[in-house]
Coordinates of C-alpha atoms and ligand atoms in Angstrom, one line a residue:
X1 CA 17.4 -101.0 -103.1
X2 CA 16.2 -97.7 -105.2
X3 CA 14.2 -95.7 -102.9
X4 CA 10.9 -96.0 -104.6
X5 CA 9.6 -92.6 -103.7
X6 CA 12.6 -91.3 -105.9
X7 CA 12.4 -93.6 -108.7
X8 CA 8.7 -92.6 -109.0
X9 CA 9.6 -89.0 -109.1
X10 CA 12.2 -89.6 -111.6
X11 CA 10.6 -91.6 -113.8
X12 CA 7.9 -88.7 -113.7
X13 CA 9.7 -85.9 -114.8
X14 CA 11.2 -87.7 -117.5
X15 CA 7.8 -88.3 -118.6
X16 CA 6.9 -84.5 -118.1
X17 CA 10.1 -83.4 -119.8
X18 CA 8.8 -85.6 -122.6
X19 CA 5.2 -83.9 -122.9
X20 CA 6.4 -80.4 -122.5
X21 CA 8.3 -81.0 -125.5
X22 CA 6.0 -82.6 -127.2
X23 CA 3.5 -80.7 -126.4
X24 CA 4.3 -77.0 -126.0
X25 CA 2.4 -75.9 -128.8
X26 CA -0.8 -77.3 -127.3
X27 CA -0.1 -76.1 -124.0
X28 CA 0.4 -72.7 -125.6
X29 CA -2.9 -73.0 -127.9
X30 CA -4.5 -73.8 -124.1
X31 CA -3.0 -70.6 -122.6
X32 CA -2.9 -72.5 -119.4
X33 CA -0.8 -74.7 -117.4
X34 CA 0.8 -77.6 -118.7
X35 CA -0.6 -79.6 -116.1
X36 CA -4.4 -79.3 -117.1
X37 CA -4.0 -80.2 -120.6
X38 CA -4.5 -83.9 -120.0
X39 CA -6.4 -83.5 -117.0
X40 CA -9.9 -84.9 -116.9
X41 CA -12.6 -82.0 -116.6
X42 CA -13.8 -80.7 -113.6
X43 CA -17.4 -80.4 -113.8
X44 CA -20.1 -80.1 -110.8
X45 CA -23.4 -80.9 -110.7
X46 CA -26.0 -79.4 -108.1
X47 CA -28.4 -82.8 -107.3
X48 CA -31.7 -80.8 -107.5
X49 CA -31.1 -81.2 -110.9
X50 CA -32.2 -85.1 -110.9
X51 CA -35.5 -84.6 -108.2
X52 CA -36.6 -87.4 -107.2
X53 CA -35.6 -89.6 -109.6
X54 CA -31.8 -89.4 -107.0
X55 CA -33.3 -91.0 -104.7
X56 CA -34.9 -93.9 -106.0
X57 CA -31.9 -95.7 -105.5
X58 CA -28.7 -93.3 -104.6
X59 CA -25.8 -95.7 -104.1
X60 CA -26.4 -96.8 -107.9
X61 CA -27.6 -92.7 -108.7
X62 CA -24.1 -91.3 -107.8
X63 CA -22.5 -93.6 -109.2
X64 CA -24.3 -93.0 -112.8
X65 CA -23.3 -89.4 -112.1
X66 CA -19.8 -90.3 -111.7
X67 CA -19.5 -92.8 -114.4
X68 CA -21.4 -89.4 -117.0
X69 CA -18.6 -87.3 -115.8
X70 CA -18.9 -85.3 -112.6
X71 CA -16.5 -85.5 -110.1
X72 CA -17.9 -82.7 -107.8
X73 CA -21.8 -81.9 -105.6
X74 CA -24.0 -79.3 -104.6
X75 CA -26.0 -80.8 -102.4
X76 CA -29.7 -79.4 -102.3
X77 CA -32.4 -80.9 -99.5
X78 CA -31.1 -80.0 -95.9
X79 CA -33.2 -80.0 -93.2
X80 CA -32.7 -80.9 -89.8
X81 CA -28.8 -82.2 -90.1
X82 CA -30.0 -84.1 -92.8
X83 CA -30.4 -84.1 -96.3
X84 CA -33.7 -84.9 -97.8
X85 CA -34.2 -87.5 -94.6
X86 CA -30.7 -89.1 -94.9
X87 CA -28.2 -88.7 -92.6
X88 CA -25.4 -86.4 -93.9
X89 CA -22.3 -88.6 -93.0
X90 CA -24.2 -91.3 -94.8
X91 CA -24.4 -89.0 -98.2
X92 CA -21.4 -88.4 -98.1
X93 CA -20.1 -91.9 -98.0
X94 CA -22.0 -93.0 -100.5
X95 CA -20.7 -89.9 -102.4
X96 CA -17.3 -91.2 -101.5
X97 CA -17.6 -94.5 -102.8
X98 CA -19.1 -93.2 -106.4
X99 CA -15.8 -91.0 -106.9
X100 CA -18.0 -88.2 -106.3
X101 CA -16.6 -85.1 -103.9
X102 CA -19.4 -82.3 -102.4
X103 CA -18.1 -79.2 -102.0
X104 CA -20.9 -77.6 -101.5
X105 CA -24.7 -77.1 -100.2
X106 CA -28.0 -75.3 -101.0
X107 CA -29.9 -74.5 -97.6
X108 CA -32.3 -71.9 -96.8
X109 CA -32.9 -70.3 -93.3
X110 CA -36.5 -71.2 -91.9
X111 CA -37.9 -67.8 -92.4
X112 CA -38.2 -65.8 -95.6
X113 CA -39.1 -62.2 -93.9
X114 CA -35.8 -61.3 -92.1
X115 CA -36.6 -58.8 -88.9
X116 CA -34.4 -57.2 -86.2
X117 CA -36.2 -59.8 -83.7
X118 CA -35.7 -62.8 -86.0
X119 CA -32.2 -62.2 -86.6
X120 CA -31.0 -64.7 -83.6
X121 CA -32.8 -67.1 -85.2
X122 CA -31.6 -67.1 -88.6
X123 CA -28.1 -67.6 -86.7
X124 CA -28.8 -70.1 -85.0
X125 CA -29.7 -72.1 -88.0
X126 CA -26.4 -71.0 -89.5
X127 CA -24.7 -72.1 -86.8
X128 CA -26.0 -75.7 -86.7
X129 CA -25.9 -75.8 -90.4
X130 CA -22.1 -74.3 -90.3
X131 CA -21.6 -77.7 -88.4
X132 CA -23.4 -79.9 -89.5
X133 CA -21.4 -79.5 -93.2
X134 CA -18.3 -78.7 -91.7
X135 CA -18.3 -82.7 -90.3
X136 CA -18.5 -83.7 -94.0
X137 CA -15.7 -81.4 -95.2
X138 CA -17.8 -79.5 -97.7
X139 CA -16.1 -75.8 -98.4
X140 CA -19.5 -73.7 -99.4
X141 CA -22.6 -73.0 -98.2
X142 CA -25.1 -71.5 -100.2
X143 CA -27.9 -69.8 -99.7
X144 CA -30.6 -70.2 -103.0
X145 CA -34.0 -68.5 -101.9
X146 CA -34.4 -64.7 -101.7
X147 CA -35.2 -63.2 -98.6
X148 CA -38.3 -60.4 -98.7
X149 CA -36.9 -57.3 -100.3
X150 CA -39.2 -54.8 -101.2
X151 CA -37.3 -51.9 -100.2
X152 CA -34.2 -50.4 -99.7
X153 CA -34.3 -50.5 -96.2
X154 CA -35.0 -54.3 -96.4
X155 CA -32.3 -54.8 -98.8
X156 CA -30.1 -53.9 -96.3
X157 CA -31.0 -55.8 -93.1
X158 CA -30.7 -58.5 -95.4
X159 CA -26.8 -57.9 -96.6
X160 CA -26.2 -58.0 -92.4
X161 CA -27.7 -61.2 -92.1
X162 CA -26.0 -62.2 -94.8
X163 CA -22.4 -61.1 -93.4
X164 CA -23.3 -62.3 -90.3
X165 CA -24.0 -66.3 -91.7
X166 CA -20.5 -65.3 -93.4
X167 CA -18.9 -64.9 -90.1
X168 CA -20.1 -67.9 -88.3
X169 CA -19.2 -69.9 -91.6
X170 CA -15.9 -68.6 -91.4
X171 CA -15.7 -69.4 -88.0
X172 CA -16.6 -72.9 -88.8
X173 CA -13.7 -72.7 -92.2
X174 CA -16.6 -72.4 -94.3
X175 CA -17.5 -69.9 -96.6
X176 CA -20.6 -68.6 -96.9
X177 CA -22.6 -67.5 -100.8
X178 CA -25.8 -66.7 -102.1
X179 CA -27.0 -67.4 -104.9
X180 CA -29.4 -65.5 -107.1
X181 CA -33.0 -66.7 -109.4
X182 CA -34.2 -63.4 -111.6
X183 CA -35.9 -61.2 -109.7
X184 CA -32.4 -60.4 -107.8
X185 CA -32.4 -58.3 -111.3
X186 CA -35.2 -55.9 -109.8
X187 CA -35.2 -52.5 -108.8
X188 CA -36.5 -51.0 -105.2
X189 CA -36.6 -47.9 -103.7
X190 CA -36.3 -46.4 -100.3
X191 CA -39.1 -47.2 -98.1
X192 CA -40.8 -49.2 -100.7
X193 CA -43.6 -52.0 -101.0
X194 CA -42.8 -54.0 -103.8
X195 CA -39.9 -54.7 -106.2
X196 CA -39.9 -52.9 -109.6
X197 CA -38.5 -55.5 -112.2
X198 CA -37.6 -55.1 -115.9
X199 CA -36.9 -51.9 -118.1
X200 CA -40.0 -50.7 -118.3
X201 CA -40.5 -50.5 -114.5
X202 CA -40.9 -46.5 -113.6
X203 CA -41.8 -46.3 -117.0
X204 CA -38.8 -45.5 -118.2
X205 CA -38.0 -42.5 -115.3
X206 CA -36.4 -44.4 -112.5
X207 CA -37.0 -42.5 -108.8
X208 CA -33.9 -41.1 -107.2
X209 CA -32.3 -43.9 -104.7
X210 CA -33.5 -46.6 -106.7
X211 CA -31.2 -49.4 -106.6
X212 CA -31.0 -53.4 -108.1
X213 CA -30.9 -55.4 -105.1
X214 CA -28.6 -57.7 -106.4
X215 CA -25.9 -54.6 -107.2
X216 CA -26.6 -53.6 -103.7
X217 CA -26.1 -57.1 -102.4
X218 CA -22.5 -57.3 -104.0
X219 CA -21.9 -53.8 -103.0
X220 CA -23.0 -54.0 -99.3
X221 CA -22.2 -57.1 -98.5
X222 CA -18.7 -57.9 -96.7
X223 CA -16.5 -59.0 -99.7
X224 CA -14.2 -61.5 -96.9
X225 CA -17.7 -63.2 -95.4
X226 CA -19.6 -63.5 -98.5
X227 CA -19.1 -64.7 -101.6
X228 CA -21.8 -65.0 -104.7
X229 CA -22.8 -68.1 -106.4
X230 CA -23.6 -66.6 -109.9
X231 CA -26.7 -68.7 -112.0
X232 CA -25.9 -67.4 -115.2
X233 CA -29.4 -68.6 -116.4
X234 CA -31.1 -66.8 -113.6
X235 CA -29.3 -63.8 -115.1
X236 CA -30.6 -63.9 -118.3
X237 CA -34.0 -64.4 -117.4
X238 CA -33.5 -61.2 -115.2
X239 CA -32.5 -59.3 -118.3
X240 CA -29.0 -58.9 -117.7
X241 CA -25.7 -60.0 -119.0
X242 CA -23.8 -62.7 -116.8
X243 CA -20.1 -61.4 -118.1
X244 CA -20.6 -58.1 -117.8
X245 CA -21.6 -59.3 -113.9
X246 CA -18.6 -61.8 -113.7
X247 CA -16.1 -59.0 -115.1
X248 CA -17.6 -55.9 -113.2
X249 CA -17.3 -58.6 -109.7
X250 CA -14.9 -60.6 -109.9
X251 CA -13.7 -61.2 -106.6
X252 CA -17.3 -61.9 -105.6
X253 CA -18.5 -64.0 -107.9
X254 CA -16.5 -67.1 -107.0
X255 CA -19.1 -69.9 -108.2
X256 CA -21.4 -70.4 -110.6
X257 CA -24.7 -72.4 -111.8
X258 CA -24.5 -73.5 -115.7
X259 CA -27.8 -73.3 -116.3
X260 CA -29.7 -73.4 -119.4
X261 CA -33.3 -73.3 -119.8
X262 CA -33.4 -77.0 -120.4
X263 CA -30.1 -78.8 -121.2
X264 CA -27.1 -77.1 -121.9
X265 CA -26.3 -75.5 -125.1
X266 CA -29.7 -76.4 -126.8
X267 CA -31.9 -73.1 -126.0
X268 CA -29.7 -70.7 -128.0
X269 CA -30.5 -68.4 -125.1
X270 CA -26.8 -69.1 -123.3
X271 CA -23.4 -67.4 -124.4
X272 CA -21.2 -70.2 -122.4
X273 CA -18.4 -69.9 -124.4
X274 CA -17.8 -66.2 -123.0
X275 CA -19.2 -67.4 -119.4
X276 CA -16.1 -69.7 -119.7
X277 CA -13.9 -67.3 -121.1
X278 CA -14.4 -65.7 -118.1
X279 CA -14.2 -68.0 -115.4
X280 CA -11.0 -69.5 -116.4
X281 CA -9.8 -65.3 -116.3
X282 CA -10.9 -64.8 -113.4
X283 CA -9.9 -68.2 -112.1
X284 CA -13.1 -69.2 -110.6
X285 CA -12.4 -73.0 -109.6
X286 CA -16.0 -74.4 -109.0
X287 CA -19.8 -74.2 -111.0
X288 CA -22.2 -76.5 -110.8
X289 CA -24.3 -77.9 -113.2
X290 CA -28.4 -77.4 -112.8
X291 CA -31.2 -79.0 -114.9
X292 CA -34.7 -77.6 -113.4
X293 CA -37.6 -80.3 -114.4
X294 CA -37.4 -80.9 -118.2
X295 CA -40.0 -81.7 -120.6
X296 CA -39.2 -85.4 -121.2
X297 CA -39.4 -86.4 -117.6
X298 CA -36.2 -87.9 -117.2
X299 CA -34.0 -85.9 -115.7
X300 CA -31.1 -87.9 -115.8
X301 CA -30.9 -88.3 -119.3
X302 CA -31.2 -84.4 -119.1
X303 CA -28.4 -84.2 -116.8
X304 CA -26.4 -86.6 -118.9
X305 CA -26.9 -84.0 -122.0
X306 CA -25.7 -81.4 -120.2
X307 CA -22.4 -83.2 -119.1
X308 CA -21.8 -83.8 -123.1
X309 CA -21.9 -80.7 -123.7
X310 CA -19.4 -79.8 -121.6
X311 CA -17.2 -83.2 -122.3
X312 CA -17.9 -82.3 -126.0
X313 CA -17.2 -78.3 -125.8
X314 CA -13.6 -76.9 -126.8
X315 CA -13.7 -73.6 -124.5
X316 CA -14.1 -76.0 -121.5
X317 CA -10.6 -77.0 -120.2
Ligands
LIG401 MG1 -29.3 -72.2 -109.9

């Protein structure tokens, strides 16, 4: 008898061989690999996107999800080795039985204000966390809220708590991102009270050691503990370019959050065609997908728009 493992394989490459004839043009037009040019899209979607309308009823909401076209989560909501009151093992199966793979979480420490005597703390909820996503096989965790930083000095106790959740995620094969809203995009300076945002902060004259927090984020923290979850959106809003971000960092900014102001590609506001120019350059292999509360109230209509777009959108492979 033909061992079937072979005949498999054979019968495979014929088919390849086929398809890379017929289709080298194409795979050239797609300056990529062969291999991705029938293969379904990738897209993620971060759940915060759908509120509370998820949870209604979440066996049937994943699979909705699944059956728009995502294939990968963000999970928002954990508290307590939970996630919004469900027991994470239990997400994840019904995750698992809508087709749907998380990869990754949103959690915030308990404290915003990060000290020299709170710093144990803040571990120790890394460390719990660390495990308690580890056990469902998730590779990121992400860290959305920003900590106090009003000056310099603050800034930087933050970038060591920071490297420090990226060591005891890496020491749990996790790694460890944060990501960013818009006032990330503001300015401090050394022994300061408050952050200074847009360009007419200083009034035009900036004071010597002034810095963006989120350049000195990306700049202090430890580029093999922490990585950056980039919401392209968020980046706008704080009066900066995304790409120029993504091509100035691009071994640190390894995620990112498609985010429009509503959904996708309506605003005007959002250059994604050069935001996916750039993540396919810089081979950034997951984003997520986030819908804040729309107008319409139904979210998952929203979150179906968005996943169109991207379905529908040429300069998404
Ligand atoms: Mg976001």
């Amino acid at each position: 008898m033909q061992n079937r493992r072979k005949f498999i394989k054979n019968v495979s490459a014929v088919s390849l061989g086929g398809m890379l004839a017929g289709r080298s043009e194409l795979a050239n037009a797609a300056s990529t690999s062969i291999f991705s040019v029938n293969a379904p899209k990738k897209i993620g979607l971060q759940i915060y996107s759908l509120g509370k309308e998820l949870y209604k009823d979440l066996p049937g909401g994943l699979k909705r999800i699944s059956q728009m076209g995502y294939s990968t989560l963000e999970l928002a909501g954990y508290k307590d080795g939970k996630i919004n009151n469900l027991e994470m093992s239990e997400f994840h199966k019904m995750a698992e039985d809508a087709g749907l793979k998380i990869i990754s979480s949103h959690l915030n420490p308990p404290v915003r204000e990060y000290t020299a005597s709170n710093k144990g703390l803040i571990a120790d909820f890394w460390k719990k966390a660390a495990d308690d996503h580890a056990n469902i096989g998730v590779t990121y965790i992400v860290q959305p809220g920003q900590p106090l930083t009003r000056s310099i000095e603050e800034v930087s106790l933050v970038c060591e708590v920071f490297n420090e959740a990226g060591r005891i995620a890496k020491a749990t094969g996790l790694i460890f991102g944060y990501h960013n809203h818009e006032m990330e995009f503001a300015r401090v300076i050394p022994g300061g009270k408050e952050m200074f945002f847009g360009r007419r902060a200083f009034g035009g004259n900036q004071p010597e050691g002034t810095e963006v927090i989120y350049d000195k984020f990306l700049r202090q923290t430890d580029p093999e503990l922490v990585i950056f979850e980039l919401d392209v959106y968020w980046a706008v809003m704080g009066q900066n370019d995304p790409v120029e971000y993504m091509k100035k960092y691009p071994n640190r900014i390894r995620l990112l959050h498609i985010k429009d102001k509503e959904v996708l590609g309506q605003s005007g506001m959002m250059n994604f065609e050069k935001i996916f120019e750039q993540l396919y350059r810089y081979n950034i292999q997951d984003y997520f997908v986030e819908l804040e509360g729309i107008s319409s109230g139904k979210q998952f209509e929203g979150v179906k728009g968005c996943v169109d777009y991207l379905l529908r959108a040429s300069f998404v492979k």
